[in-house]
PDB file of C-alpha atoms in Angstrom:
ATOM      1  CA  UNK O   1       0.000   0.000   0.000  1.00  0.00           C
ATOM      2  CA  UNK O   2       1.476   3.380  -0.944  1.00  0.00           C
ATOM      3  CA  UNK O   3       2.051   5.286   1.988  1.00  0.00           C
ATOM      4  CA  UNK O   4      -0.360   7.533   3.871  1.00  0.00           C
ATOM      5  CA  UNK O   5       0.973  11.348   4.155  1.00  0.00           C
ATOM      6  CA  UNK O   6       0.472  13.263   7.425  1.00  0.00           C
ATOM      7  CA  UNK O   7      -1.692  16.010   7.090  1.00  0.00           C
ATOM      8  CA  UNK O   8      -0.298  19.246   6.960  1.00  0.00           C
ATOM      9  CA  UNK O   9      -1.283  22.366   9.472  1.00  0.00           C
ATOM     10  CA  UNK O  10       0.114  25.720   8.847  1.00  0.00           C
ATOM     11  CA  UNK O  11       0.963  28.237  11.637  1.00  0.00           C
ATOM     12  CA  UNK O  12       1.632  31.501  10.470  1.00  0.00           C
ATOM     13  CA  UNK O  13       2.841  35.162  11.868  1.00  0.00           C
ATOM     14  CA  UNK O  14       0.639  38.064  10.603  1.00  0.00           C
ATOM     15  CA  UNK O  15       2.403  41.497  10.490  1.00  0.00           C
ATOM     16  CA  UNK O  16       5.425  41.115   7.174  1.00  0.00           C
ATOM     17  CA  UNK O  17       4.335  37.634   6.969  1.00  0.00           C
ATOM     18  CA  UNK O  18       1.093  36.582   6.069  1.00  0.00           C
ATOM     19  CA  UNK O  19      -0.048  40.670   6.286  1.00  0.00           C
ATOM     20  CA  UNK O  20       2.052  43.100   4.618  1.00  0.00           C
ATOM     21  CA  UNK O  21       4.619  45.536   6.273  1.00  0.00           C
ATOM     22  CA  UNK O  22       2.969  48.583   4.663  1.00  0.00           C
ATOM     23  CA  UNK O  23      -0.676  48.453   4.538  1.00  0.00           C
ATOM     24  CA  UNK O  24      -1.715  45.249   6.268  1.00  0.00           C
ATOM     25  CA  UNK O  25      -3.021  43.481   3.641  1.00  0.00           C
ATOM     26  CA  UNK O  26      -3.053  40.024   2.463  1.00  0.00           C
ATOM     27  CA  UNK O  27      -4.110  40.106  -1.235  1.00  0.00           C
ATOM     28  CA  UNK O  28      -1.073  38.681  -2.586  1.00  0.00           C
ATOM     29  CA  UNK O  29      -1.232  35.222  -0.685  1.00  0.00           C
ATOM     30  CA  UNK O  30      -4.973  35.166  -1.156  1.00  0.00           C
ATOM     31  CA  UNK O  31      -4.363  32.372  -4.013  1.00  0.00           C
ATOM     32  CA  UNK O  32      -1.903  30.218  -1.313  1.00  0.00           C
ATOM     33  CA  UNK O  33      -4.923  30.953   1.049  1.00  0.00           C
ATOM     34  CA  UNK O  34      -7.882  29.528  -1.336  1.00  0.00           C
ATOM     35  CA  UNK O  35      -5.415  26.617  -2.698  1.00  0.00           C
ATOM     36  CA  UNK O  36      -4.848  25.798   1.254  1.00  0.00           C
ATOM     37  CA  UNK O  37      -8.618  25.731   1.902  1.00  0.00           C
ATOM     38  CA  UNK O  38      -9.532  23.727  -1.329  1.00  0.00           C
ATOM     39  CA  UNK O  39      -6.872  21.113   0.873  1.00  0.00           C
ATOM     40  CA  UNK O  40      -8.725  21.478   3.983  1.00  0.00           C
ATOM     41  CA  UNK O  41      -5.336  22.607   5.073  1.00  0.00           C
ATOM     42  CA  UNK O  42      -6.161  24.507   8.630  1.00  0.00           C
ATOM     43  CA  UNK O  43      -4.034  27.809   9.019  1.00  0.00           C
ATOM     44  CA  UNK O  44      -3.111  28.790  12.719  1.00  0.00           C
ATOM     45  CA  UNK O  45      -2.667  32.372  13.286  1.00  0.00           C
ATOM     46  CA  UNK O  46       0.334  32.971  15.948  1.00  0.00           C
ATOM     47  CA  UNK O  47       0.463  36.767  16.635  1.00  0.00           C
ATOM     48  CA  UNK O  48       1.977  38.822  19.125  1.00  0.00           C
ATOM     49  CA  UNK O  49      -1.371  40.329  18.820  1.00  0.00           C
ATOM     50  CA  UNK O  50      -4.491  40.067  21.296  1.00  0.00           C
ATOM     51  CA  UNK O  51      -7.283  38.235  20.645  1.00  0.00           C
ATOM     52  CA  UNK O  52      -9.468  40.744  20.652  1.00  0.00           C
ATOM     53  CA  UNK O  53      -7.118  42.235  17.329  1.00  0.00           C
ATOM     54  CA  UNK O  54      -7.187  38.895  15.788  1.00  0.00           C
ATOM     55  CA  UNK O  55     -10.864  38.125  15.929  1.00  0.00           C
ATOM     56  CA  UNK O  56     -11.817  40.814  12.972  1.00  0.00           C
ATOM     57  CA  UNK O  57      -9.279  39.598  11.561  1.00  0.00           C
ATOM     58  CA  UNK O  58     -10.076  36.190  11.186  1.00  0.00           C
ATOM     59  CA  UNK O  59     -14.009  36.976  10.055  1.00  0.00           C
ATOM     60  CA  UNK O  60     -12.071  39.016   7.280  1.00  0.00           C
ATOM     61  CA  UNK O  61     -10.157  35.813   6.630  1.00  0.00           C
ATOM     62  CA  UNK O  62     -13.078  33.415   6.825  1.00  0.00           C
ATOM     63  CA  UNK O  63     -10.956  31.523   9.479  1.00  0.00           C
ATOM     64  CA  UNK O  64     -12.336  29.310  11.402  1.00  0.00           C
ATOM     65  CA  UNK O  65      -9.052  27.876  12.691  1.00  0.00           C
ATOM     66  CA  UNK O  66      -7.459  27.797  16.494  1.00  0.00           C
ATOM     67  CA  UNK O  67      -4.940  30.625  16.910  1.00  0.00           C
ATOM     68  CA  UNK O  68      -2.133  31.722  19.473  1.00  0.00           C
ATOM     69  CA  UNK O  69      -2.171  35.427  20.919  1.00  0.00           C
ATOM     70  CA  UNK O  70       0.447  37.312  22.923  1.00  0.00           C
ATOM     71  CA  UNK O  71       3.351  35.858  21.378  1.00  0.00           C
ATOM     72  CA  UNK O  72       2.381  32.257  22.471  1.00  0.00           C
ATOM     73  CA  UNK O  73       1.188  33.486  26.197  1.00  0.00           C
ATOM     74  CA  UNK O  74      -2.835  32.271  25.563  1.00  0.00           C
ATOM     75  CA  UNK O  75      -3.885  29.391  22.443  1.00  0.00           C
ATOM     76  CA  UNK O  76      -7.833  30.286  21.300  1.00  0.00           C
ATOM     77  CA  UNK O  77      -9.978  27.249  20.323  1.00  0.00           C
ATOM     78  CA  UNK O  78     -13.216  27.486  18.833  1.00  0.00           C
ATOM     79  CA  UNK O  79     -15.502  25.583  20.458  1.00  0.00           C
ATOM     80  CA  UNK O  80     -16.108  21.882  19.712  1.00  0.00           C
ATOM     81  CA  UNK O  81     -13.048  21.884  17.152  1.00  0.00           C
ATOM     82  CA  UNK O  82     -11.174  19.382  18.095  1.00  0.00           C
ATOM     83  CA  UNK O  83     -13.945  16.887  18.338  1.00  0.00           C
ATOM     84  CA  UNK O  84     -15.641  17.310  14.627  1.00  0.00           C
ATOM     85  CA  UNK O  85     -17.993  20.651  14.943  1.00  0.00           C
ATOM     86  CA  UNK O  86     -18.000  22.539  12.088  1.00  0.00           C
ATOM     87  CA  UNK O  87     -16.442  26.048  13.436  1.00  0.00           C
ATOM     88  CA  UNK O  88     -16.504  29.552  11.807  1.00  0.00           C
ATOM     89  CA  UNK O  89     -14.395  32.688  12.436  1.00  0.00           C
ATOM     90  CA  UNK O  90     -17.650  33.884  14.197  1.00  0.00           C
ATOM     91  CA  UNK O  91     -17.700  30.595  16.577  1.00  0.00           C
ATOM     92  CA  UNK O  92     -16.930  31.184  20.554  1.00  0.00           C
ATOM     93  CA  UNK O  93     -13.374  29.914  21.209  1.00  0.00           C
ATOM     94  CA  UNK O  94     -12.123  29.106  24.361  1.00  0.00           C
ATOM     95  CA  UNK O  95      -8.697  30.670  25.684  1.00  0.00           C
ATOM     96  CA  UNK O  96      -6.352  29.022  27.363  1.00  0.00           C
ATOM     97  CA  UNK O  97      -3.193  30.627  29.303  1.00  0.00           C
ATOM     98  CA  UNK O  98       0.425  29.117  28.110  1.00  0.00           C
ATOM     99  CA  UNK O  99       2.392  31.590  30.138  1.00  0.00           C
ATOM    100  CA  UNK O 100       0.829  33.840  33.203  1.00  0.00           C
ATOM    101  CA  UNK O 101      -2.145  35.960  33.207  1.00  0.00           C
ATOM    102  CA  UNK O 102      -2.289  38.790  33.076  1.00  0.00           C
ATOM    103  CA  UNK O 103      -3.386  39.871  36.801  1.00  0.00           C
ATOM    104  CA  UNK O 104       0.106  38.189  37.592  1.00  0.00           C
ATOM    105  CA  UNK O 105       2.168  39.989  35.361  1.00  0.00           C
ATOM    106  CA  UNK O 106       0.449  43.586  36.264  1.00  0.00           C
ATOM    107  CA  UNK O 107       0.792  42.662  39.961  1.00  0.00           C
ATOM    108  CA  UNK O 108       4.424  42.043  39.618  1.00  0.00           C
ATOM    109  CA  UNK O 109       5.476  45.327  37.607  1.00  0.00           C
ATOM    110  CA  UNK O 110       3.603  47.262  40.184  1.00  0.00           C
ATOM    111  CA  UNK O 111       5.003  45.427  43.321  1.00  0.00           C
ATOM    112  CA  UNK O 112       8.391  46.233  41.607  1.00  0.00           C
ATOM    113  CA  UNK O 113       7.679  49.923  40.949  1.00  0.00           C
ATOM    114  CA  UNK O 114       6.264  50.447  44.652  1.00  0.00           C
ATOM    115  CA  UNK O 115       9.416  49.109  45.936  1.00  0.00           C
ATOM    116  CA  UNK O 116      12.243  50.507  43.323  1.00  0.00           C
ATOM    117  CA  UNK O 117      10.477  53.449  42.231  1.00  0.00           C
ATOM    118  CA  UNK O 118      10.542  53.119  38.510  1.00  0.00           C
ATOM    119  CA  UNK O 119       8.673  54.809  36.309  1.00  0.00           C
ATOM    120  CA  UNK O 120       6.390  53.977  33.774  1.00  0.00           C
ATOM    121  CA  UNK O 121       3.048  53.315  32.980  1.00  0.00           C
ATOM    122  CA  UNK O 122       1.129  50.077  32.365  1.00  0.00           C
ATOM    123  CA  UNK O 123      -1.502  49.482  29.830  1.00  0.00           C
ATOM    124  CA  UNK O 124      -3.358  48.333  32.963  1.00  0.00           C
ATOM    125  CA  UNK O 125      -3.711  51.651  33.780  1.00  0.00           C
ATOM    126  CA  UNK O 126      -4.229  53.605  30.226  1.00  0.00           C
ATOM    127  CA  UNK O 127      -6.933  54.573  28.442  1.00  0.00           C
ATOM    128  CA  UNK O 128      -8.106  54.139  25.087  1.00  0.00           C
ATOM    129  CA  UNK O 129      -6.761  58.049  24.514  1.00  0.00           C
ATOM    130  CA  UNK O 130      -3.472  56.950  26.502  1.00  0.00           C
ATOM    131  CA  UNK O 131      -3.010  54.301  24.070  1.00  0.00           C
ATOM    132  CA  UNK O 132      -3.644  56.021  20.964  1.00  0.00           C
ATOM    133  CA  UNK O 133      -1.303  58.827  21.906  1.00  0.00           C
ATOM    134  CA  UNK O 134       1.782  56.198  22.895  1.00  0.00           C
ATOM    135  CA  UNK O 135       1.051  53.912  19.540  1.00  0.00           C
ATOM    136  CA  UNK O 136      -0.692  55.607  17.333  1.00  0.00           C
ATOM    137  CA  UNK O 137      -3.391  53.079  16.693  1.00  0.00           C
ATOM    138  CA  UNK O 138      -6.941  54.224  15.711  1.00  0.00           C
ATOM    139  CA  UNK O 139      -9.773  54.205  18.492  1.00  0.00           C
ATOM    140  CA  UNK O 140     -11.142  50.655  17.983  1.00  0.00           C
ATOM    141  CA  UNK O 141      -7.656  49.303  17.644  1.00  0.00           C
ATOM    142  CA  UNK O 142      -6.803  50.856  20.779  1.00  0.00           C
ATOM    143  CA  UNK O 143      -8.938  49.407  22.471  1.00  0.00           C
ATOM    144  CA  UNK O 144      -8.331  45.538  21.247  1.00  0.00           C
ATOM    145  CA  UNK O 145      -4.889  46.103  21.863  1.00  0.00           C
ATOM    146  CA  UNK O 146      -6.109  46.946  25.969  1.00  0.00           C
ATOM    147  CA  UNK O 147      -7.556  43.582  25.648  1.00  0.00           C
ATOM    148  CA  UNK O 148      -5.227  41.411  26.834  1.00  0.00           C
ATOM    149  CA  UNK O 149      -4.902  37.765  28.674  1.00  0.00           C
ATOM    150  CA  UNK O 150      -1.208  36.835  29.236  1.00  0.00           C
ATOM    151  CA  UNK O 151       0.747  39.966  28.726  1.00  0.00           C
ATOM    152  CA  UNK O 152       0.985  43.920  30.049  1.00  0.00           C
ATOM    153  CA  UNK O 153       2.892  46.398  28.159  1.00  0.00           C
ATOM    154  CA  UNK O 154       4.470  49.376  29.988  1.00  0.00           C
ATOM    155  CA  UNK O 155       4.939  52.369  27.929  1.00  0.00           C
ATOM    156  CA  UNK O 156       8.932  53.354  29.756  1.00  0.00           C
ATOM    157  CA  UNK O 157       9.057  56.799  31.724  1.00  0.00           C
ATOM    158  CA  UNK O 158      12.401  56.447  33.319  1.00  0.00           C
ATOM    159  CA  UNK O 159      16.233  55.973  32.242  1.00  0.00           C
ATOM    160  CA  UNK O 160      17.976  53.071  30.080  1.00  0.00           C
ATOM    161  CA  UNK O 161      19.929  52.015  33.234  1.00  0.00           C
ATOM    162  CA  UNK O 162      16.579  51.658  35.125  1.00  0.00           C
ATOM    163  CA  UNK O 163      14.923  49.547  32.714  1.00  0.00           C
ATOM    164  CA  UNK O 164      17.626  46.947  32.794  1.00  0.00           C
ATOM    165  CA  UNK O 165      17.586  47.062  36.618  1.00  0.00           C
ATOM    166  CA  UNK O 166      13.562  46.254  36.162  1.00  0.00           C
ATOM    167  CA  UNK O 167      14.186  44.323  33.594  1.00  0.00           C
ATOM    168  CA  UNK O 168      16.344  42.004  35.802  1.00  0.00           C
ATOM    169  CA  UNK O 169      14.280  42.097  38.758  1.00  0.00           C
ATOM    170  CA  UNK O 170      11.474  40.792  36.048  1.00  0.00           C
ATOM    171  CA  UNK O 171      13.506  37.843  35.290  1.00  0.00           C
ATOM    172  CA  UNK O 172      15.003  37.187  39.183  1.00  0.00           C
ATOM    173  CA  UNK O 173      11.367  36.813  39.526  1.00  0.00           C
ATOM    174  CA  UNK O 174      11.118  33.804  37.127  1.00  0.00           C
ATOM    175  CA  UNK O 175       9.221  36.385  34.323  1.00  0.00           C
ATOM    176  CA  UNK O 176      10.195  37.527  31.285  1.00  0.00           C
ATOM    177  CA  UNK O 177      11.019  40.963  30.095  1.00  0.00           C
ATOM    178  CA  UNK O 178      10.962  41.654  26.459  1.00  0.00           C
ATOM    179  CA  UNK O 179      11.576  45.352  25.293  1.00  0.00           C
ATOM    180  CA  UNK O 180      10.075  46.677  21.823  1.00  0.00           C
ATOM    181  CA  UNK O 181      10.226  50.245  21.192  1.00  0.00           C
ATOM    182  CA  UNK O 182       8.679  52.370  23.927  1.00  0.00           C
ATOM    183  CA  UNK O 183       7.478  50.205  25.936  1.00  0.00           C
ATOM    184  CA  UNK O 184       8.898  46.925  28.003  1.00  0.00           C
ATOM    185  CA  UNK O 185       6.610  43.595  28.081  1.00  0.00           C
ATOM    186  CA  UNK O 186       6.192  41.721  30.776  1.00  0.00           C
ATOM    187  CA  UNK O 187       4.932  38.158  29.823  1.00  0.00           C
ATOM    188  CA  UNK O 188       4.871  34.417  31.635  1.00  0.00           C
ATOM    189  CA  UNK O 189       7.465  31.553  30.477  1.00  0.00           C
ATOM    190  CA  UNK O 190       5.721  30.876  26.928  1.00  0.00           C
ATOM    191  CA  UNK O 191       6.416  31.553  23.352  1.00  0.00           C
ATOM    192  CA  UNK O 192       5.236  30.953  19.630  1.00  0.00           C
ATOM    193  CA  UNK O 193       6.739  27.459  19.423  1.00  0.00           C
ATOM    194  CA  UNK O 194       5.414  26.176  22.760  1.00  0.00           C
ATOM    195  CA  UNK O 195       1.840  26.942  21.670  1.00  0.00           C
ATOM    196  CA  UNK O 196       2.650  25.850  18.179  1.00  0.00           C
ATOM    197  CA  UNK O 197       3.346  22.329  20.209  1.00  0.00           C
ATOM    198  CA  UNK O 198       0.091  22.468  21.928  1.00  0.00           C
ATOM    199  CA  UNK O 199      -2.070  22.695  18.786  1.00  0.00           C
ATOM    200  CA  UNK O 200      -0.166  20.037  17.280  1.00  0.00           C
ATOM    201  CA  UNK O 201      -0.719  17.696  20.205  1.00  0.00           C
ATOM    202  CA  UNK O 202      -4.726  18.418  19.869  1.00  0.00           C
ATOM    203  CA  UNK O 203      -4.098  18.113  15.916  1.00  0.00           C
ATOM    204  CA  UNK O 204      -2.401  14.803  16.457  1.00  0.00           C
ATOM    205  CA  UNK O 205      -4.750  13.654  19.312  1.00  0.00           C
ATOM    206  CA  UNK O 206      -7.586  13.695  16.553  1.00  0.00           C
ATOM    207  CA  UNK O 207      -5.601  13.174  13.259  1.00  0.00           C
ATOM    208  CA  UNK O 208      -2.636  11.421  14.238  1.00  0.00           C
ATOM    209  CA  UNK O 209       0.772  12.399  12.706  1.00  0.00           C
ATOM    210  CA  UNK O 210       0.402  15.554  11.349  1.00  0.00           C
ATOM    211  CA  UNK O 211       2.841  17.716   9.126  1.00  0.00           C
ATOM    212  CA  UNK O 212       3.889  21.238  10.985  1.00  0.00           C
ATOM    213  CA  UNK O 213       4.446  23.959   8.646  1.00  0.00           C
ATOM    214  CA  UNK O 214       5.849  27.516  10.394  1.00  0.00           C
ATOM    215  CA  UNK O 215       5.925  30.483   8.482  1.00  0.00           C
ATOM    216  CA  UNK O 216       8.011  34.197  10.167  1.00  0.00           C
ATOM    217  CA  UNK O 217       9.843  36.858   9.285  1.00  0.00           C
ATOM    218  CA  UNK O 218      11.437  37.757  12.551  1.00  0.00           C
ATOM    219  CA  UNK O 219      13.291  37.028  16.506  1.00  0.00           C
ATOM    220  CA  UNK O 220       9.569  36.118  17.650  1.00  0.00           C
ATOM    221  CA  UNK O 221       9.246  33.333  15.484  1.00  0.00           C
ATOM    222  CA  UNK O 222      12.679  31.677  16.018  1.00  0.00           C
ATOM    223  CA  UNK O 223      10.736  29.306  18.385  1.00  0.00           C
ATOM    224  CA  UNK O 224       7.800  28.198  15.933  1.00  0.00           C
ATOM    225  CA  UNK O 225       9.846  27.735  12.935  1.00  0.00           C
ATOM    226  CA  UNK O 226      12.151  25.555  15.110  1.00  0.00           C
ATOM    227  CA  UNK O 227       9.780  23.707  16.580  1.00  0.00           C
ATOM    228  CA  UNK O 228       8.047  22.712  13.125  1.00  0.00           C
ATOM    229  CA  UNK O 229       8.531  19.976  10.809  1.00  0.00           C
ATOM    230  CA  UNK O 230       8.890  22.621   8.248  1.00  0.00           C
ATOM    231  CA  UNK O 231       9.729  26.388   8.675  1.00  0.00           C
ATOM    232  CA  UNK O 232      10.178  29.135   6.125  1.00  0.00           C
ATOM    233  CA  UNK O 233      11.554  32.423   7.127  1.00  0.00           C
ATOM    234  CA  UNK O 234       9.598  35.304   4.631  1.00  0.00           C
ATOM    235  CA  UNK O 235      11.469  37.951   3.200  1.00  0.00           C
ATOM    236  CA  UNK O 236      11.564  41.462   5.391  1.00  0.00           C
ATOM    237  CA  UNK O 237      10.843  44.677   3.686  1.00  0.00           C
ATOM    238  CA  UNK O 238      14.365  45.176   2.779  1.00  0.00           C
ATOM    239  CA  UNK O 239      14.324  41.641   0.824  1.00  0.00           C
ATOM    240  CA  UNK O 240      16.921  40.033   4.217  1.00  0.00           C
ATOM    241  CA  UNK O 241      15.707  37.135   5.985  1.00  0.00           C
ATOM    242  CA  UNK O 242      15.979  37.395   9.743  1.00  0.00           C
ATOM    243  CA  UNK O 243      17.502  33.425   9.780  1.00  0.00           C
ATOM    244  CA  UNK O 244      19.812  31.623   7.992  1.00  0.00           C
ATOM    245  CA  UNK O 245      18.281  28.375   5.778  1.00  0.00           C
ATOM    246  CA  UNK O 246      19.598  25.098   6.721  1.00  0.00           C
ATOM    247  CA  UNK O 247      17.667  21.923   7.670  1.00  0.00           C
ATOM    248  CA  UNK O 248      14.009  22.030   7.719  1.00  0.00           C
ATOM    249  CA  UNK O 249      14.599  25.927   7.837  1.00  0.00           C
ATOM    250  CA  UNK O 250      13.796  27.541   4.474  1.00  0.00           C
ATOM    251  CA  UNK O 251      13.787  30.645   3.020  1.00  0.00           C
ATOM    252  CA  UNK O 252      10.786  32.324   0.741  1.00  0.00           C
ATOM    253  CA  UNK O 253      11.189  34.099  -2.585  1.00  0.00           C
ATOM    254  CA  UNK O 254       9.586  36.948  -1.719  1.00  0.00           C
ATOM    255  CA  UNK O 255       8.575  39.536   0.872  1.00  0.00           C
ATOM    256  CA  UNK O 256       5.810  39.486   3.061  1.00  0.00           C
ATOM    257  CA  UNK O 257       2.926  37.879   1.840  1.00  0.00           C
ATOM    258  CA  UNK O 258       3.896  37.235  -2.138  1.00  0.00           C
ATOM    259  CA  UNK O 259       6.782  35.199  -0.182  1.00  0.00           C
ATOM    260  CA  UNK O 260       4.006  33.640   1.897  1.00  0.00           C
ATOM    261  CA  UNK O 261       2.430  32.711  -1.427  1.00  0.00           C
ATOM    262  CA  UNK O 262       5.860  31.046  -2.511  1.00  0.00           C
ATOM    263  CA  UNK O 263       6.531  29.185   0.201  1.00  0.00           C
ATOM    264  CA  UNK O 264       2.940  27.719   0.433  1.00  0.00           C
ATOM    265  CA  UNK O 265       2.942  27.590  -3.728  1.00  0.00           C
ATOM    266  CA  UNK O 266       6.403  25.159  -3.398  1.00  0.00           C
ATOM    267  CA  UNK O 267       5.613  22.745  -0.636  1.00  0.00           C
ATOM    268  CA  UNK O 268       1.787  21.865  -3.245  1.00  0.00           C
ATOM    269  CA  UNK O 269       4.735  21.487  -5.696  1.00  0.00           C
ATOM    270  CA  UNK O 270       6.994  19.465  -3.397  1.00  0.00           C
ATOM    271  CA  UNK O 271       3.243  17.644  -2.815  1.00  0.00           C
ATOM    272  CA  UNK O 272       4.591  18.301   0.933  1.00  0.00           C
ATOM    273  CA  UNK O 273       1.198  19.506   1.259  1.00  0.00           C
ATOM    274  CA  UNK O 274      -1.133  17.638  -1.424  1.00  0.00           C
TER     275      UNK O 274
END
């Protein structure tokens, strides 16, 4: 008997990977997208974004998929997936915490602050308007973004030195600090790849062996793409990959999402996915 293949999953970055760096959008994979679908080929969204951000998102998308928020902290499964009901971007998913919620992480920054005096100021404790004027997102963005399960940003008020003293402290606390721009995130022990391994073990659970497909363009996907059976790193804006190829690592011909196109496009040819 010729042998069975596994069936392929695909978990995928959003911002200069799957959306593009520019304006966000995600015409130019649309015909990876519908040859994916016509394969019954799920595609996992794993954002550093909220869920809140990713659920318009996914109605846009028609997605009806589990996804991974936070940069892995929290996976999101629609209900009755994983045991055969028919689900819908629009279907109730249920969230589960990878890395620490949120409460925890606020309580710690401010515990810290109380006793070091740092400054800064925690999304926790923002506005909508206090968003908008640190990020520069629009009103309903804003307020996604404040919507959040296993991560709090704090937008930095005080001196380099005395964010790598809190940034320490963070991690002598067994957290993790992460800074991006502005603002220093404090998140649990969890990343893209560990909750690319906990869809896979539901995928497997009900599917048995399946084929893990990654898909990145940066640090905060180093995990996932290593922890898949196959990654591709996707072209940045300046046509550089963030990774080197080698292994199952790949790179895509092409930037953003027309390299999210190629890289899906060659594994149908590969029939890696079939």
């Amino acid at each position: 008997m010729p042998h069975r293949r596994s069936p392929a999953v695909v978990f995928t970055d959003l911002d200069a990977t799957l959306l593009d760096h520019h304006d966000y959008g995600w015409t130019a994979a649309q015909p990876a997208l519908d040859a994916l679908a016509a394969r019954d080929v799920p595609v996992c969204i794993v954002t550093s974004k909220t869920a809140a951000e990713v659920a318009a998102l996914r109605i846009e998308l028609r997605n009806g998929h589990p996804f991974a928020v936070e940069n892995g902290g929290a996976v999101a499964v629609p209900r009755g997936y994983f045991d055969g009901v028919a689900c819908g971007a629009d279907t109730p998913v249920e969230l589960t915490t990878l890395g620490a919620p949120r409460e925890e992480l606020v309580e710690l920054a401010t515990v810290l602050r109380a006793r070091h005096g740092f400054r800064f100021q925690g999304f926790a404790e923002m506005s909508a308007d206090d968003v908008i004027a640190a990020t520069g997102l629009d009103r309903p963005g804003a307020g996604r973004a404040l919507e959040r399960n296993a991560s709090e940003p704090l937008l930095w008020q005080d001196s380099d030195s005395a964010r790598e003293r809190f940034m320490t402290a963070v991690e002598a606390a067994g957290y993790v600090a992460r800074e991006g721009g502005r603002f220093v995130h404090v998140l649990g022990h969890a990343h893209k790849g560990d909750a690319l391994d906990w869809l896979c073990s539901r995928y497997a659970a009900r599917d048995g062996s399946i084929l893990a497909i990654a898909l990145g363009d940066s640090g905060n996907d180093a995990d996932m793409l290593a922890a898949a059976d196959i990654g591709y790193w996707i072209a940045r804006p300046d046509g550089s990959h963030y990774g080197p190829a080698g292994g199952a690592i790949r790179h895509a011909a092409g930037i953003g999402p027309a390299g999210w196109r190629a890289a899906i496009e060659e594994l149908i040819a590969r029939q890696e996915i079939q």
